[in-house]
Amino acid sequence: MPSQATLDFDNVHLREASRHYGRRRALARTSLTFGRGEIVGLFGPNGAGKSTMLGLLSTTLHPTTGSVLFGDRPAADLGDDLRHRIGVLGHDLFLYGDLTARENLRFFGQLYELPNLDARVQVALDEARLVERADDRVSGYSRGLRQRLALERALLHDPRLVLLDEPFTGLDDDSAGFLAARLRRLRASGAIVLMATHDFDNAAGLVDRMVCLRNGRAREVAVDGRALRDRYRATMAEEWP
């Protein structure tokens, strides 16, 4: 079984992946490939399948049919070490308000048994621009500061695959700009970034590829000169097989 130090992959593949909840089809026979060094935007109405897709890619959900491959190997072959290469930022930020930013990062770093933890935590605080607030309790942070900290918590273990669910929710312009800049640096480092969002304005100029979902079906849409919102509306107005 690969170890955390050696396990890596350049691509993630959905191969005819479906996920059903009883008779409800949350995702249907979806085939997509995501590669390192790109940011992919997932767009669609509530209930379209975005969160289900993120769940399959994070390995917290398993496909009812089809498969999810990391490189050329299914998740089942890679074991628990695979999760050391995945970072997730969802609606729940998984931060403890009674702990400081530094203590939160140290706690999660210890769960991953990360080497050189103090140095990693300091780099994360620098990335989040939280050095001056590092020893303040997180309960006193604004939404934007908590979001910055939560993102660095999700990146502390240097994941190859980064999954974000509505990362711009509740952020002011300054915090949204900070997040976009951080994601660009993450892309430049070779990460595979998938972002489910309704925020076309902040996604514009950030995503390299666009995937639209409707009723559990996915369709890749070219990112061209037209606004993302216009591309999305035109795609959703089309007939889908």
mmCIF file of C-alpha atoms in Angstrom:
data_model
loop_
_atom_site.group_PDB
_atom_site.id
_atom_site.type_symbol
_atom_site.label_atom_id
_atom_site.label_comp_id
_atom_site.label_asym_id
_atom_site.label_seq_id
_atom_site.Cartn_x
_atom_site.Cartn_y
_atom_site.Cartn_z
ATOM 1 C CA MET A 1 0.000 0.000 0.000
ATOM 2 C CA PRO A 2 1.428 3.443 -0.885
ATOM 3 C CA SER A 3 2.547 5.613 2.009
ATOM 4 C CA GLN A 4 1.670 9.253 2.563
ATOM 5 C CA ALA A 5 5.144 10.217 1.423
ATOM 6 C CA THR A 6 4.939 8.393 -1.928
ATOM 7 C CA LEU A 7 1.249 8.322 -2.851
ATOM 8 C CA ASP A 8 0.541 10.824 -5.597
ATOM 9 C CA PHE A 9 -1.488 11.231 -8.772
ATOM 10 C CA ASP A 10 -1.702 13.692 -11.642
ATOM 11 C CA ASN A 11 -5.355 13.128 -12.544
ATOM 12 C CA VAL A 12 -8.652 12.148 -10.990
ATOM 13 C CA HIS A 13 -11.236 10.363 -13.144
ATOM 14 C CA LEU A 14 -14.956 9.798 -12.789
ATOM 15 C CA ARG A 15 -15.803 6.803 -14.967
ATOM 16 C CA GLU A 16 -19.530 6.336 -15.597
ATOM 17 C CA ALA A 17 -19.987 7.186 -11.893
ATOM 18 C CA SER A 18 -23.512 7.182 -10.469
ATOM 19 C CA ARG A 19 -24.802 7.686 -6.959
ATOM 20 C CA HIS A 20 -28.344 6.755 -5.959
ATOM 21 C CA TYR A 21 -30.210 7.290 -2.702
ATOM 22 C CA GLY A 22 -32.959 4.725 -2.917
ATOM 23 C CA ARG A 23 -34.869 5.624 -6.064
ATOM 24 C CA ARG A 24 -33.440 9.148 -6.228
ATOM 25 C CA ARG A 25 -30.582 9.636 -8.668
ATOM 26 C CA ALA A 26 -28.135 12.195 -7.259
ATOM 27 C CA LEU A 27 -25.502 11.666 -9.956
ATOM 28 C CA ALA A 28 -25.931 9.703 -13.178
ATOM 29 C CA ARG A 29 -23.262 7.978 -15.309
ATOM 30 C CA THR A 30 -20.788 10.854 -15.118
ATOM 31 C CA SER A 31 -17.394 10.666 -16.845
ATOM 32 C CA LEU A 32 -14.958 13.531 -16.261
ATOM 33 C CA THR A 33 -11.222 13.948 -15.777
ATOM 34 C CA PHE A 34 -9.537 16.596 -13.639
ATOM 35 C CA GLY A 35 -5.801 17.290 -13.830
ATOM 36 C CA ARG A 36 -3.129 18.950 -11.759
ATOM 37 C CA GLY A 37 -2.591 22.677 -12.127
ATOM 38 C CA GLU A 38 -6.199 23.598 -12.895
ATOM 39 C CA ILE A 39 -9.226 25.064 -11.150
ATOM 40 C CA VAL A 40 -12.551 23.559 -12.213
ATOM 41 C CA GLY A 41 -15.832 25.289 -11.384
ATOM 42 C CA LEU A 42 -18.924 23.177 -10.680
ATOM 43 C CA PHE A 43 -22.147 25.088 -11.352
ATOM 44 C CA GLY A 44 -25.764 24.103 -11.013
ATOM 45 C CA PRO A 45 -28.940 24.689 -8.986
ATOM 46 C CA ASN A 46 -29.374 23.292 -5.496
ATOM 47 C CA GLY A 47 -29.820 19.528 -5.672
ATOM 48 C CA ALA A 48 -28.150 19.234 -9.074
ATOM 49 C CA GLY A 49 -25.419 16.870 -7.839
ATOM 50 C CA LYS A 50 -22.504 19.196 -7.007
ATOM 51 C CA SER A 51 -22.148 18.106 -3.387
ATOM 52 C CA THR A 52 -22.559 14.463 -4.373
ATOM 53 C CA MET A 53 -19.728 14.791 -6.873
ATOM 54 C CA LEU A 54 -17.507 16.373 -4.224
ATOM 55 C CA GLY A 55 -18.442 13.566 -1.846
ATOM 56 C CA LEU A 56 -17.395 10.911 -4.359
ATOM 57 C CA LEU A 57 -14.103 12.672 -5.018
ATOM 58 C CA SER A 58 -13.405 13.060 -1.303
ATOM 59 C CA THR A 59 -14.120 9.310 -0.798
ATOM 60 C CA THR A 60 -16.725 10.078 1.886
ATOM 61 C CA LEU A 61 -19.271 8.682 -0.596
ATOM 62 C CA HIS A 62 -18.918 5.630 -2.810
ATOM 63 C CA PRO A 63 -20.416 5.350 -6.300
ATOM 64 C CA THR A 64 -23.454 3.116 -6.659
ATOM 65 C CA THR A 65 -22.139 2.176 -10.089
ATOM 66 C CA GLY A 66 -19.044 3.183 -12.006
ATOM 67 C CA SER A 67 -15.763 4.211 -10.419
ATOM 68 C CA VAL A 68 -13.527 7.026 -9.199
ATOM 69 C CA LEU A 69 -9.859 6.649 -10.108
ATOM 70 C CA PHE A 70 -6.909 8.505 -8.627
ATOM 71 C CA GLY A 71 -4.313 8.244 -11.339
ATOM 72 C CA ASP A 72 -5.097 4.807 -12.704
ATOM 73 C CA ARG A 73 -6.147 3.203 -9.418
ATOM 74 C CA PRO A 74 -9.506 3.104 -7.606
ATOM 75 C CA ALA A 75 -9.796 4.538 -4.117
ATOM 76 C CA ALA A 76 -10.322 1.083 -2.611
ATOM 77 C CA ASP A 77 -6.815 0.055 -3.718
ATOM 78 C CA LEU A 78 -5.183 3.078 -2.108
ATOM 79 C CA GLY A 79 -6.564 2.761 1.410
ATOM 80 C CA ASP A 80 -6.643 5.423 4.091
ATOM 81 C CA ASP A 81 -3.424 7.021 2.814
ATOM 82 C CA LEU A 82 -5.405 8.488 -0.060
ATOM 83 C CA ARG A 83 -7.130 10.920 2.304
ATOM 84 C CA HIS A 84 -3.733 12.383 3.170
ATOM 85 C CA ARG A 85 -3.711 13.690 -0.406
ATOM 86 C CA ILE A 86 -7.193 15.260 -0.286
ATOM 87 C CA GLY A 87 -8.145 18.580 1.305
ATOM 88 C CA VAL A 88 -11.777 19.619 1.825
ATOM 89 C CA LEU A 89 -13.345 22.968 2.694
ATOM 90 C CA GLY A 90 -17.114 22.755 3.061
ATOM 91 C CA HIS A 91 -19.912 24.681 4.721
ATOM 92 C CA ASP A 92 -18.715 23.499 8.119
ATOM 93 C CA LEU A 93 -15.287 25.057 8.620
ATOM 94 C CA PHE A 94 -14.257 22.497 11.269
ATOM 95 C CA LEU A 95 -12.701 25.084 13.562
ATOM 96 C CA TYR A 96 -12.886 25.186 17.351
ATOM 97 C CA GLY A 97 -13.892 28.613 18.604
ATOM 98 C CA ASP A 98 -12.343 28.158 22.048
ATOM 99 C CA LEU A 99 -8.938 27.450 20.492
ATOM 100 C CA THR A 100 -6.605 29.982 18.918
ATOM 101 C CA ALA A 101 -5.704 29.866 15.237
ATOM 102 C CA ARG A 102 -2.353 28.337 16.100
ATOM 103 C CA GLU A 103 -3.960 25.713 18.341
ATOM 104 C CA ASN A 104 -6.509 24.803 15.662
ATOM 105 C CA LEU A 105 -3.778 24.236 13.093
ATOM 106 C CA ARG A 106 -1.643 22.256 15.520
ATOM 107 C CA PHE A 107 -4.613 20.057 16.427
ATOM 108 C CA PHE A 108 -5.341 19.124 12.820
ATOM 109 C CA GLY A 109 -1.664 18.737 12.040
ATOM 110 C CA GLN A 110 -1.328 16.247 14.873
ATOM 111 C CA LEU A 111 -4.228 14.231 13.470
ATOM 112 C CA TYR A 112 -2.237 13.872 10.244
ATOM 113 C CA GLU A 113 0.970 13.186 12.208
ATOM 114 C CA LEU A 114 2.726 15.854 10.165
ATOM 115 C CA PRO A 115 6.479 16.308 10.563
ATOM 116 C CA ASN A 116 7.940 19.751 11.315
ATOM 117 C CA LEU A 117 4.528 20.794 12.551
ATOM 118 C CA ASP A 118 5.493 24.114 14.130
ATOM 119 C CA ALA A 119 7.105 25.259 10.883
ATOM 120 C CA ARG A 120 4.087 24.143 8.854
ATOM 121 C CA VAL A 121 1.740 26.003 11.187
ATOM 122 C CA GLN A 122 3.797 29.173 10.876
ATOM 123 C CA VAL A 123 3.722 28.968 7.068
ATOM 124 C CA ALA A 124 -0.051 28.470 7.192
ATOM 125 C CA LEU A 125 -0.481 31.501 9.444
ATOM 126 C CA ASP A 126 1.653 33.531 7.051
ATOM 127 C CA GLU A 127 -0.430 32.378 4.076
ATOM 128 C CA ALA A 128 -3.634 33.312 5.897
ATOM 129 C CA ARG A 129 -2.194 36.679 6.990
ATOM 130 C CA LEU A 130 -3.061 35.771 10.564
ATOM 131 C CA VAL A 131 0.322 36.021 12.265
ATOM 132 C CA GLU A 132 -0.784 38.974 14.411
ATOM 133 C CA ARG A 133 -3.994 37.155 15.411
ATOM 134 C CA ALA A 134 -2.426 33.702 15.725
ATOM 135 C CA ASP A 135 -2.938 33.487 19.484
ATOM 136 C CA ASP A 136 -6.445 34.944 19.581
ATOM 137 C CA ARG A 137 -9.421 32.665 20.022
ATOM 138 C CA VAL A 138 -11.173 31.901 16.760
ATOM 139 C CA SER A 139 -14.552 32.748 18.337
ATOM 140 C CA GLY A 140 -13.546 36.403 17.977
ATOM 141 C CA TYR A 141 -12.752 36.146 14.262
ATOM 142 C CA SER A 142 -14.876 37.554 11.461
ATOM 143 C CA ARG A 143 -16.302 35.211 8.835
ATOM 144 C CA GLY A 144 -13.533 36.184 6.432
ATOM 145 C CA LEU A 145 -10.754 35.433 8.930
ATOM 146 C CA ARG A 146 -12.329 32.090 9.846
ATOM 147 C CA GLN A 147 -12.550 31.217 6.148
ATOM 148 C CA ARG A 148 -8.859 32.010 5.677
ATOM 149 C CA LEU A 149 -7.923 29.838 8.625
ATOM 150 C CA ALA A 150 -10.195 26.994 7.524
ATOM 151 C CA LEU A 151 -8.635 26.986 4.060
ATOM 152 C CA GLU A 152 -5.142 26.691 5.516
ATOM 153 C CA ARG A 153 -6.412 23.953 7.815
ATOM 154 C CA ALA A 154 -7.548 22.080 4.691
ATOM 155 C CA LEU A 155 -4.168 22.642 3.005
ATOM 156 C CA LEU A 156 -1.884 21.980 5.960
ATOM 157 C CA HIS A 157 -0.987 18.470 4.770
ATOM 158 C CA ASP A 158 -0.186 19.552 1.180
ATOM 159 C CA PRO A 159 -3.062 17.762 -0.573
ATOM 160 C CA ARG A 160 -2.935 17.068 -4.297
ATOM 161 C CA LEU A 161 -6.744 17.282 -4.647
ATOM 162 C CA VAL A 162 -8.558 20.246 -3.082
ATOM 163 C CA LEU A 163 -12.372 20.292 -2.922
ATOM 164 C CA LEU A 164 -14.241 23.497 -2.074
ATOM 165 C CA ASP A 165 -17.986 23.836 -1.496
ATOM 166 C CA GLU A 166 -19.215 27.444 -1.846
ATOM 167 C CA PRO A 167 -15.949 28.969 -0.586
ATOM 168 C CA PHE A 168 -16.998 32.576 -1.290
ATOM 169 C CA THR A 169 -20.189 32.495 0.797
ATOM 170 C CA GLY A 170 -20.390 35.396 3.237
ATOM 171 C CA LEU A 171 -17.077 36.981 2.213
ATOM 172 C CA ASP A 172 -16.586 40.689 1.600
ATOM 173 C CA ASP A 173 -14.624 41.896 -1.420
ATOM 174 C CA ASP A 174 -11.294 41.935 0.399
ATOM 175 C CA SER A 175 -11.667 38.395 1.731
ATOM 176 C CA ALA A 176 -12.952 37.133 -1.630
ATOM 177 C CA GLY A 177 -9.944 38.662 -3.368
ATOM 178 C CA PHE A 178 -7.628 37.043 -0.831
ATOM 179 C CA LEU A 179 -9.243 33.652 -1.432
ATOM 180 C CA ALA A 180 -8.986 33.967 -5.213
ATOM 181 C CA ALA A 181 -5.289 34.865 -4.978
ATOM 182 C CA ARG A 182 -4.652 31.910 -2.671
ATOM 183 C CA LEU A 183 -6.367 29.526 -5.096
ATOM 184 C CA ARG A 184 -4.246 30.825 -7.967
ATOM 185 C CA ARG A 185 -1.095 30.101 -5.970
ATOM 186 C CA LEU A 186 -2.469 26.676 -5.177
ATOM 187 C CA ARG A 187 -3.065 25.999 -8.864
ATOM 188 C CA ALA A 188 0.478 27.145 -9.660
ATOM 189 C CA SER A 189 1.807 24.622 -7.138
ATOM 190 C CA GLY A 190 0.241 21.777 -9.128
ATOM 191 C CA ALA A 191 -2.888 21.096 -7.099
ATOM 192 C CA ILE A 192 -6.126 19.833 -8.637
ATOM 193 C CA VAL A 193 -8.824 22.254 -7.432
ATOM 194 C CA LEU A 194 -12.579 21.716 -7.756
ATOM 195 C CA MET A 195 -14.910 24.439 -6.579
ATOM 196 C CA ALA A 196 -18.701 24.164 -6.351
ATOM 197 C CA THR A 197 -20.139 27.661 -6.381
ATOM 198 C CA HIS A 198 -23.051 29.884 -7.318
ATOM 199 C CA ASP A 199 -20.764 32.931 -7.376
ATOM 200 C CA PHE A 200 -20.123 33.671 -11.029
ATOM 201 C CA ASP A 201 -18.495 37.024 -10.333
ATOM 202 C CA ASN A 202 -15.726 35.629 -8.149
ATOM 203 C CA ALA A 203 -15.313 32.541 -10.338
ATOM 204 C CA ALA A 204 -14.806 34.669 -13.443
ATOM 205 C CA GLY A 205 -11.143 34.823 -14.375
ATOM 206 C CA LEU A 206 -10.374 32.122 -11.818
ATOM 207 C CA VAL A 207 -11.705 28.839 -13.211
ATOM 208 C CA ASP A 208 -9.962 27.115 -16.107
ATOM 209 C CA ARG A 209 -12.864 24.795 -16.832
ATOM 210 C CA MET A 210 -16.603 24.850 -16.202
ATOM 211 C CA VAL A 211 -18.840 21.862 -15.459
ATOM 212 C CA CYS A 212 -22.596 22.392 -15.290
ATOM 213 C CA LEU A 213 -24.870 19.951 -13.467
ATOM 214 C CA ARG A 214 -28.617 19.432 -13.731
ATOM 215 C CA ASN A 215 -30.684 16.626 -12.250
ATOM 216 C CA GLY A 216 -27.613 14.534 -11.584
ATOM 217 C CA ARG A 217 -26.148 14.899 -15.057
ATOM 218 C CA ALA A 218 -22.940 16.781 -15.841
ATOM 219 C CA ARG A 219 -21.861 18.664 -18.938
ATOM 220 C CA GLU A 220 -18.501 20.331 -19.506
ATOM 221 C CA VAL A 221 -18.762 23.814 -20.995
ATOM 222 C CA ALA A 222 -15.928 25.712 -22.673
ATOM 223 C CA VAL A 223 -14.640 28.772 -20.840
ATOM 224 C CA ASP A 224 -14.434 31.312 -23.651
ATOM 225 C CA GLY A 225 -14.787 35.064 -24.004
ATOM 226 C CA ARG A 226 -18.400 35.126 -22.829
ATOM 227 C CA ALA A 227 -19.293 35.697 -19.185
ATOM 228 C CA LEU A 228 -19.598 32.540 -17.110
ATOM 229 C CA ARG A 229 -23.139 33.476 -16.114
ATOM 230 C CA ASP A 230 -24.156 33.761 -19.771
ATOM 231 C CA ARG A 231 -22.511 30.436 -20.643
ATOM 232 C CA TYR A 232 -24.278 28.811 -17.705
ATOM 233 C CA ARG A 233 -27.700 30.208 -18.610
ATOM 234 C CA ALA A 234 -27.340 29.144 -22.236
ATOM 235 C CA THR A 235 -26.282 25.631 -21.229
ATOM 236 C CA MET A 236 -29.100 25.195 -18.749
ATOM 237 C CA ALA A 237 -31.613 26.327 -21.378
ATOM 238 C CA GLU A 238 -30.522 23.596 -23.805
ATOM 239 C CA GLU A 239 -32.024 20.140 -24.122
ATOM 240 C CA TRP A 240 -29.928 17.559 -22.271
ATOM 241 C CA PRO A 241 -29.955 13.857 -23.194
#
